[in-house]
PDB file of C-alpha atoms in Angstrom:
ATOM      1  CA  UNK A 197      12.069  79.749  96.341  1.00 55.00           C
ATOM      2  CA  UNK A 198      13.040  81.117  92.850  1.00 82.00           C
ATOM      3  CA  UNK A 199      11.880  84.462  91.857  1.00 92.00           C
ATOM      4  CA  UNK A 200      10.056  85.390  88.731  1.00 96.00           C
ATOM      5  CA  UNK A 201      12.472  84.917  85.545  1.00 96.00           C
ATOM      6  CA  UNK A 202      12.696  86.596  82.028  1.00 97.00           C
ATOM      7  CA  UNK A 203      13.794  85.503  79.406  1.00 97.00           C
ATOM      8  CA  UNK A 204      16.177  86.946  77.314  1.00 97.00           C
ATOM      9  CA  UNK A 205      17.584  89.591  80.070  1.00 95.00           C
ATOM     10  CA  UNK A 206      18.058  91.402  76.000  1.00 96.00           C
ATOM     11  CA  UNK A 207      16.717  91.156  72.939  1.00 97.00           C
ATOM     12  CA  UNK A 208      18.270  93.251  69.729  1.00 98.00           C
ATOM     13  CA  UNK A 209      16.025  93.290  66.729  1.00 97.00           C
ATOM     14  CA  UNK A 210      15.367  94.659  63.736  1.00 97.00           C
ATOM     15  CA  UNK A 211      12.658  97.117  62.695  1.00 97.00           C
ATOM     16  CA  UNK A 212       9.613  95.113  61.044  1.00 97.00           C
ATOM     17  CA  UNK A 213      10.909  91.745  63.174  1.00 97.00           C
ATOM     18  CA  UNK A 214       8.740  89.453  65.247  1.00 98.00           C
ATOM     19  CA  UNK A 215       9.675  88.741  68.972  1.00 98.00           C
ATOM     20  CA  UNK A 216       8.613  86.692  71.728  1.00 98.00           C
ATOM     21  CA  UNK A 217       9.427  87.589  75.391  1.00 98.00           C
ATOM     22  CA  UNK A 218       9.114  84.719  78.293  1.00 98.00           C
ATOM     23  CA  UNK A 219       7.829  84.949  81.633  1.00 98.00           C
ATOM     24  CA  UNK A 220       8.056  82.353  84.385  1.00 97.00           C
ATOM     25  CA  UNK A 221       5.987  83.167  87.469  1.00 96.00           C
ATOM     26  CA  UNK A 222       6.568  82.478  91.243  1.00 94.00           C
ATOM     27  CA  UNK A 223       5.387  78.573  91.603  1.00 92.00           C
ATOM     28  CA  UNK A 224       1.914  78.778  92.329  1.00 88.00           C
ATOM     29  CA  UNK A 225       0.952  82.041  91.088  1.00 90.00           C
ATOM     30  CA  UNK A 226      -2.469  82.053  89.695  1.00 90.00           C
ATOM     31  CA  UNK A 227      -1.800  85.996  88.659  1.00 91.00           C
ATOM     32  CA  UNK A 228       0.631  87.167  86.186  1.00 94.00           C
ATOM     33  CA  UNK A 229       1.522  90.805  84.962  1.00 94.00           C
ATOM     34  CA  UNK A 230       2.862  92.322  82.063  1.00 97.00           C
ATOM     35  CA  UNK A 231       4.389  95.855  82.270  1.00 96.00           C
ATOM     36  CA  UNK A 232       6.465  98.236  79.984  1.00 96.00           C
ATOM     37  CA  UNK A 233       9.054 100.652  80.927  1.00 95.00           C
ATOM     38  CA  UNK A 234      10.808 103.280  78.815  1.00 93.00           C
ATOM     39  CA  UNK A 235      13.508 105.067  79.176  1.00 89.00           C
ATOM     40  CA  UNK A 236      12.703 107.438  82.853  1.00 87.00           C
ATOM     41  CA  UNK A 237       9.130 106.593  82.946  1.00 90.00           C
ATOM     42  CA  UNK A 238       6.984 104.584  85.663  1.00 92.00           C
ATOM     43  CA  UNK A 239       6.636 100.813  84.604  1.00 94.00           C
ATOM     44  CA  UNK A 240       3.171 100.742  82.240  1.00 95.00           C
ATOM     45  CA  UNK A 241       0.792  98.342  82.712  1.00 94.00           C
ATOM     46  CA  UNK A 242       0.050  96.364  79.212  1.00 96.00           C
ATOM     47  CA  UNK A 243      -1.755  93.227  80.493  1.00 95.00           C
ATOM     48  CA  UNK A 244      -2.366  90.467  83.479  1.00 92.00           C
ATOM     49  CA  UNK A 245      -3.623  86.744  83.455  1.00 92.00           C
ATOM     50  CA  UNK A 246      -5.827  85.540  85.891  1.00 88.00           C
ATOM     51  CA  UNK A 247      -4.768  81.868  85.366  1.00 86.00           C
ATOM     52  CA  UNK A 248      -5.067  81.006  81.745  1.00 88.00           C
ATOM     53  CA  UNK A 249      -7.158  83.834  80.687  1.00 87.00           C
ATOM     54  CA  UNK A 250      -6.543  87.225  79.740  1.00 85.00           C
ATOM     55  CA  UNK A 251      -8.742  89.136  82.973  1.00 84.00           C
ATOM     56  CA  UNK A 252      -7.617  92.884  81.630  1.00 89.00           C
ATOM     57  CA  UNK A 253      -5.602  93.519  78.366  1.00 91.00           C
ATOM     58  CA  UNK A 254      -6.562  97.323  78.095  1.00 91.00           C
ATOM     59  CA  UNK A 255      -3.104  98.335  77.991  1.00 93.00           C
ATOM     60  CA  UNK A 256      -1.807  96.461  75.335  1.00 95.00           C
ATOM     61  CA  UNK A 257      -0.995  99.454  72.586  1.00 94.00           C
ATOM     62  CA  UNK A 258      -2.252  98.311  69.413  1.00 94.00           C
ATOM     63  CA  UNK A 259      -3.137  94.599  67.931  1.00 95.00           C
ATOM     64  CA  UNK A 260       0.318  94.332  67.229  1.00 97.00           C
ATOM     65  CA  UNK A 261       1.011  93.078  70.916  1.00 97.00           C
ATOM     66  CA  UNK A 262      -0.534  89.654  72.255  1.00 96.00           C
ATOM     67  CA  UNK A 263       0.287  87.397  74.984  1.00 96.00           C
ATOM     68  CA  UNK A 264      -0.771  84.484  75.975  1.00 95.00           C
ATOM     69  CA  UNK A 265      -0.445  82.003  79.150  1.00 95.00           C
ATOM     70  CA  UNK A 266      -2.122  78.557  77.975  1.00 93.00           C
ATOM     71  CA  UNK A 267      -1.272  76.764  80.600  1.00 91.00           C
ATOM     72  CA  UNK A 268      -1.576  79.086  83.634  1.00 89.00           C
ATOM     73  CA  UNK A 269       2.211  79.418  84.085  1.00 93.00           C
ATOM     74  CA  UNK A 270       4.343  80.597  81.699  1.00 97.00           C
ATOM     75  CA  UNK A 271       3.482  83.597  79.800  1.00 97.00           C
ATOM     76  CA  UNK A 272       4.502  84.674  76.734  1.00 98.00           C
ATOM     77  CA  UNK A 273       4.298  88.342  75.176  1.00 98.00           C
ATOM     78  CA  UNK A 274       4.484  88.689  71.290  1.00 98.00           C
ATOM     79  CA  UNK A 275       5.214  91.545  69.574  1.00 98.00           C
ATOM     80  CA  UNK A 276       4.744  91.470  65.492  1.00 97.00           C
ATOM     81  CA  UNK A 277       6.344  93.814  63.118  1.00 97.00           C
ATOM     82  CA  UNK A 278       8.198  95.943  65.791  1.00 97.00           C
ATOM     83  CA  UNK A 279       8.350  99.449  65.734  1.00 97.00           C
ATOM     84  CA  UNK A 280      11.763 101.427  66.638  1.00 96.00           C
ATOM     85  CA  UNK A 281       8.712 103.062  69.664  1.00 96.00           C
ATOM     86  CA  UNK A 282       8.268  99.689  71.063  1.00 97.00           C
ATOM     87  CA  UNK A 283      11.850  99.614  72.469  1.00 97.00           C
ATOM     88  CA  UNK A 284      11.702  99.358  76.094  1.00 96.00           C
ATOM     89  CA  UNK A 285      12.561  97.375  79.390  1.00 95.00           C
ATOM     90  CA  UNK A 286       9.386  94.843  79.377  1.00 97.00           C
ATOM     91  CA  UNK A 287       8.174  93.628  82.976  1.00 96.00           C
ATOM     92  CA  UNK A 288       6.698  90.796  84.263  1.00 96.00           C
ATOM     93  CA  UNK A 289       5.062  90.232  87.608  1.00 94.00           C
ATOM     94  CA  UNK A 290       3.382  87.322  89.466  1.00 92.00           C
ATOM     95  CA  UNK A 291       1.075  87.362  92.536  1.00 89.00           C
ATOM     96  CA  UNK A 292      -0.636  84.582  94.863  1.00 86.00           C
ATOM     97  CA  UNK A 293      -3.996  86.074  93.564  1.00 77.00           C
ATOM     98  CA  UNK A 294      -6.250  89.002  92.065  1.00 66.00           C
ATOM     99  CA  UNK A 295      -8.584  88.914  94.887  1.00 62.00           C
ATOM    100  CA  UNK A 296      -8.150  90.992  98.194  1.00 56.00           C
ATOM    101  CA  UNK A 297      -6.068  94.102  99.062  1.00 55.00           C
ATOM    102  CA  UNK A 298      -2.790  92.166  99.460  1.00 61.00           C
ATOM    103  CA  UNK A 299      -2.076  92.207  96.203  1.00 68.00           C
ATOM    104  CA  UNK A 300       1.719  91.998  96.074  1.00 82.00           C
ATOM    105  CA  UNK A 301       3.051  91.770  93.149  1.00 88.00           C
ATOM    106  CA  UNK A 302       6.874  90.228  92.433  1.00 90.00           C
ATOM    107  CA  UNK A 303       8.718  91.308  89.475  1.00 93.00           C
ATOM    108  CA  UNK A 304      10.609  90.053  87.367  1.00 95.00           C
ATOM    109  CA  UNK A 305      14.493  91.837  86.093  1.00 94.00           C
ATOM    110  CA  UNK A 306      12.919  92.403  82.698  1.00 95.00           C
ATOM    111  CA  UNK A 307      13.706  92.175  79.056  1.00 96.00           C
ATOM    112  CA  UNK A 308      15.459  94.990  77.204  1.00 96.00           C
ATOM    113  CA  UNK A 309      13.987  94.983  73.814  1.00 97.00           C
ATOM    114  CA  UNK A 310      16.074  97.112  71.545  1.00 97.00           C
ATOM    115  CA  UNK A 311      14.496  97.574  67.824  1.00 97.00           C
ATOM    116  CA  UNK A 312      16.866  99.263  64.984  1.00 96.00           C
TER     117      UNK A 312
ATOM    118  CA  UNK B 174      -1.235 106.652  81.944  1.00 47.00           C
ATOM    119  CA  UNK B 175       0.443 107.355  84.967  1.00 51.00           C
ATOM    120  CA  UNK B 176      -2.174 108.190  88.346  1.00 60.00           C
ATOM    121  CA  UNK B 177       1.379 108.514  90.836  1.00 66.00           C
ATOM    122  CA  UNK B 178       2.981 111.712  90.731  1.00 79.00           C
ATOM    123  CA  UNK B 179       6.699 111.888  93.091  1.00 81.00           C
ATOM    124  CA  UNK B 180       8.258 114.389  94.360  1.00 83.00           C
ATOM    125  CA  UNK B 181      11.035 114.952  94.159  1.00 90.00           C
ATOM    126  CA  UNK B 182      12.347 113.440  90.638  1.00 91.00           C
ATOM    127  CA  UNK B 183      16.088 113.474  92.000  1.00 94.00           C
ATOM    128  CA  UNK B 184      16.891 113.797  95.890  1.00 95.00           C
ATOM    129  CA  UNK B 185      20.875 113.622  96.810  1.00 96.00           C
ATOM    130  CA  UNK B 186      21.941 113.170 100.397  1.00 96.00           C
ATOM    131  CA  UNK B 187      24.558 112.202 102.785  1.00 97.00           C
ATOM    132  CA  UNK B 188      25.044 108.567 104.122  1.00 97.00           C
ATOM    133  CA  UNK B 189      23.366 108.591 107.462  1.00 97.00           C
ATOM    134  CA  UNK B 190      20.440 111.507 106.755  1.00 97.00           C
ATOM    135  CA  UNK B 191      16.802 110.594 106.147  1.00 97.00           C
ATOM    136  CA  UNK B 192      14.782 110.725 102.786  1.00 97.00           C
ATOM    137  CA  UNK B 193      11.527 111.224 102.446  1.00 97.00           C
ATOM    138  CA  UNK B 194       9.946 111.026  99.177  1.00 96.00           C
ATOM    139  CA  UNK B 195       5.841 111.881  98.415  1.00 95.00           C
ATOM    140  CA  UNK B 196       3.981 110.618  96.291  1.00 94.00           C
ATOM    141  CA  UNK B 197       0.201 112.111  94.837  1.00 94.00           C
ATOM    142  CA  UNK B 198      -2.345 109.984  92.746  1.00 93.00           C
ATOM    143  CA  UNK B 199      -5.574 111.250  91.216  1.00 91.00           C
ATOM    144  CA  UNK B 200      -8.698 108.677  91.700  1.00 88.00           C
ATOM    145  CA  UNK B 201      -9.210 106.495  95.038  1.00 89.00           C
ATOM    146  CA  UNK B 202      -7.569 103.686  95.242  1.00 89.00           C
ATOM    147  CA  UNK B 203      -7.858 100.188  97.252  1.00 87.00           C
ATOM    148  CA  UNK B 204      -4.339  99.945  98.581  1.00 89.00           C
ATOM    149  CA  UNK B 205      -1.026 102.276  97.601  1.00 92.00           C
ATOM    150  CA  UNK B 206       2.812 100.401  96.847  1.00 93.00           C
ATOM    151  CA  UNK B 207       6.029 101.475  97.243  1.00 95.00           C
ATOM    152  CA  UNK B 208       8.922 100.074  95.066  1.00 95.00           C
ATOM    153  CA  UNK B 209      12.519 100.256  94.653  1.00 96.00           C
ATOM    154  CA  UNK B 210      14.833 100.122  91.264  1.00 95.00           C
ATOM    155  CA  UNK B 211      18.290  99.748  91.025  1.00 90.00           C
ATOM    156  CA  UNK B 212      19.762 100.084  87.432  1.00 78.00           C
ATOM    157  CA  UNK B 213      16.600 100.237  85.729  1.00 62.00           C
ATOM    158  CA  UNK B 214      15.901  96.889  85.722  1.00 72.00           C
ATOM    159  CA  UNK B 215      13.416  94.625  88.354  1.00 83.00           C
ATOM    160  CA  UNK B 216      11.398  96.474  90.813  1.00 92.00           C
ATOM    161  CA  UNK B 217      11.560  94.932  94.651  1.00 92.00           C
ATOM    162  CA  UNK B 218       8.601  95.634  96.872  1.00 91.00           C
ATOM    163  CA  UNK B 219       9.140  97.653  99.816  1.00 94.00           C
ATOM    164  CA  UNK B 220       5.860  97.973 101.289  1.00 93.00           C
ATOM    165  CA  UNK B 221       1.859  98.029 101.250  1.00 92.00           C
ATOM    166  CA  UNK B 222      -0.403 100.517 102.905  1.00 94.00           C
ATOM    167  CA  UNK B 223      -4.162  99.487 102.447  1.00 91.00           C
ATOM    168  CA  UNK B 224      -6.863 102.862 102.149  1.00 92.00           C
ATOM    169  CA  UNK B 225      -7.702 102.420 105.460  1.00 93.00           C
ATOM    170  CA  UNK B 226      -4.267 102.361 106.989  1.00 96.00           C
ATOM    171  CA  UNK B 227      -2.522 105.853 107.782  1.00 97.00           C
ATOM    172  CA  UNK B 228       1.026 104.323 108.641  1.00 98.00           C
ATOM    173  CA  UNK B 229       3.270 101.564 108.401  1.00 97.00           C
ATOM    174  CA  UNK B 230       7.001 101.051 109.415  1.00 96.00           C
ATOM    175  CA  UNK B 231       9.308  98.030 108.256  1.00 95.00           C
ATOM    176  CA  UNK B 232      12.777  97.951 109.601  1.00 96.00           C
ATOM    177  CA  UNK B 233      14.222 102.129 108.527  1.00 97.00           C
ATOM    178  CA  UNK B 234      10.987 102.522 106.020  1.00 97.00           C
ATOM    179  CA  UNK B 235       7.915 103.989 107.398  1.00 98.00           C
ATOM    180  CA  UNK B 236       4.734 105.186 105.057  1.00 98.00           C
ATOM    181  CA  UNK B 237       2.362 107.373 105.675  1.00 98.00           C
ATOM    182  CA  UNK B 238      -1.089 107.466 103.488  1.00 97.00           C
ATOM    183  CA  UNK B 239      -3.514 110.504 103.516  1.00 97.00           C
ATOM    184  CA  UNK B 240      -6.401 109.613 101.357  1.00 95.00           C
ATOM    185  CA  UNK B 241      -8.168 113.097 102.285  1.00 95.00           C
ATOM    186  CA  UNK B 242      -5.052 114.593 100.261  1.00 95.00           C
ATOM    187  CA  UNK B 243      -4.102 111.655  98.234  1.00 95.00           C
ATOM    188  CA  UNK B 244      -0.889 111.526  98.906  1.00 95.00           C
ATOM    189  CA  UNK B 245       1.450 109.107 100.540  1.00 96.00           C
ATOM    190  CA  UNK B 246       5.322 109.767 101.395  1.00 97.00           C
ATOM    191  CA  UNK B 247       8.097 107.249 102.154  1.00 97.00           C
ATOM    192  CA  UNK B 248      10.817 108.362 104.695  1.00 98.00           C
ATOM    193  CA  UNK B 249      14.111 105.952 104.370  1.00 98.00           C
ATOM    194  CA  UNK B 250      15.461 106.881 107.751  1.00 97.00           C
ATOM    195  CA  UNK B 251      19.863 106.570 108.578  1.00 97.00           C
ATOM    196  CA  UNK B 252      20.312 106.564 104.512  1.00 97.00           C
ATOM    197  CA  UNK B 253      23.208 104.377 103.269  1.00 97.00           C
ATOM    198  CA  UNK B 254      24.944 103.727 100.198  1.00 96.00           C
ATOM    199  CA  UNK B 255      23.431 100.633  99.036  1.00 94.00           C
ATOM    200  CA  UNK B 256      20.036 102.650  99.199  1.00 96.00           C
ATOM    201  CA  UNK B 257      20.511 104.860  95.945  1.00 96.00           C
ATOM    202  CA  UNK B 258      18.375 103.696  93.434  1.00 96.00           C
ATOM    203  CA  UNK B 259      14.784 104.552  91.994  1.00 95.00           C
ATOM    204  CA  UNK B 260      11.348 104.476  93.663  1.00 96.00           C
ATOM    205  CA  UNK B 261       8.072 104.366  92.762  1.00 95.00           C
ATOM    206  CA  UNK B 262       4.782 105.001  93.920  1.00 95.00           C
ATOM    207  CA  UNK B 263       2.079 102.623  92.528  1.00 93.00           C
ATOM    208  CA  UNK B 264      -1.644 102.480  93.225  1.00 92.00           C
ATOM    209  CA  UNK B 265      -3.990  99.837  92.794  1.00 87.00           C
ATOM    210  CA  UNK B 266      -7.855 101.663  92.256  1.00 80.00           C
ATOM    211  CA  UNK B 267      -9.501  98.388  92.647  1.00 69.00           C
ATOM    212  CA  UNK B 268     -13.205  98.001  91.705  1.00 67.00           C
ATOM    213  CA  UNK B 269     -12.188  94.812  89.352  1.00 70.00           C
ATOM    214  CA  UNK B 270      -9.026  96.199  88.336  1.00 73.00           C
ATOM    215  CA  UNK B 271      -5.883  94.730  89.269  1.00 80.00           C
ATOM    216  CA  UNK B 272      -3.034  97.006  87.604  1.00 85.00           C
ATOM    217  CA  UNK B 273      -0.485  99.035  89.397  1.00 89.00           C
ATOM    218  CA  UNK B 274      -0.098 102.612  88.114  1.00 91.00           C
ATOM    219  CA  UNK B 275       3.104 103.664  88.657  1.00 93.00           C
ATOM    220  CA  UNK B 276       4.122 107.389  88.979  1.00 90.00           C
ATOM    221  CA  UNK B 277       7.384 108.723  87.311  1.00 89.00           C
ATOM    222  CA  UNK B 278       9.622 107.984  90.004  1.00 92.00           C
ATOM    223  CA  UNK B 279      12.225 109.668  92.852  1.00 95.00           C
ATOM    224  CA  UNK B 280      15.738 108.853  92.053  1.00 94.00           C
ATOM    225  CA  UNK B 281      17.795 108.769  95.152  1.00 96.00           C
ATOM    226  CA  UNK B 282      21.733 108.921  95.476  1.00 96.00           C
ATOM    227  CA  UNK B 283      23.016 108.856  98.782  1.00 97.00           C
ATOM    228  CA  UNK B 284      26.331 110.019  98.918  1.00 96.00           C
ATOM    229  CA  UNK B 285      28.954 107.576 101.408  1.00 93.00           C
TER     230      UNK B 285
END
């Protein structure tokens, strides 16, 4: 079956710009990951869904980042007034489920936010 | 912050040798992931070791895990081309939490 998709593969903004980056999980996915990635560093974790709620957002930076997933599928990740330090490759997983030691996650091929 | 620590950062070889890259982590941890990266763009799962597992082979992979050390390592045995790309280390601690911490990474070129 399909994989997880992100949407836009790139994103070019402008410093002070609002920005929205799309996830669509694996069908049936109750779990859903957000990551960030700069430039030679490990993927970060920001955020993950269990369903439609926000289980563990302690990695999101600052209140400028928010994401939601109100339906328990999609996921979006909003970023207000960007920052030239918030360009990176942004990650999205999916898994079956939080619970149990096979927690396999799937990734996504990411979003290259660029901010000028 | 990043737990996963591997070593080496860049590892070059010949088409045909083995690579082994290790990777250390700081707190225990419920199960320990190896990924791969090509291009710096999405990361494809190679394999899961659970804490109480000390090996694990799949097809020219095999892991090892040594939670006494911390440490895991990832040996790509009869390297070819298509393997060069990035790979990561990433723990998951458990004990309610559900992130991956990824280390910094080993970037592999294998040289045809």
């Amino acid at each position: 079956g399909a994989g997880v998709s992100q949407t836009p593969s790139n994103k070019v903004t402008e410093k002070g710009k609002y920005v929205e980056l799309r996830c669509d999980p694996i069908s049936g996915h109750t779990a859903l990951y957000w990551y960030r990635q700069s430039l030679g560093q490990g993927p970060e974790f920001l955020i993950y869904f269990q369903g439609t709620g926000a289980a563990d957002d302690s990695g999101l930076p600052n209140d400028r980042f928010f994401a939601v997933r109100p339906e328990g599928s999609v996921s979006t990740l909003k970023i207000q007034r960007t920052e030239r330090g918030d360009s990176a490759v942004y990650l999205c997983a999916s898994s079956l489920s939080l619970a149990g030691v096979y927690n396999e996650q799937f990734f996504g091929p990411g979003t290259r936010l660029t901010v000028l | 912050s990043q737990q996963g620590e591997e070593d080496p950062q860049a590892l070059s070889i010949q088409e045909g040798e083995n690579a082994t890259m290790n990777c250390s982590y700081k707190t225990s941890i419920n199960n320990l992931q190896w990924y791969r990266q090509n291009s710096g763009r999405g990361l494809v799962h190679l394999i899961l070791i659970r804490s109480n597992e000390r090996e694990k082979h799949s097809g020219r992979l095999r892991v090892t895990l040594d939670t006494s050390k911390k440490s895991s390592s990832l040996l790509i045995t009869a390297s070819r081309a298509a393997d060069t790309a990035s790979y990561f280390c990433a723990t998951l601690t458990g004990a309610g939490s559900y992130q991956l911490t990824f280390g910094k990474g080993t970037k592999l070129s294998v040289i045809p």
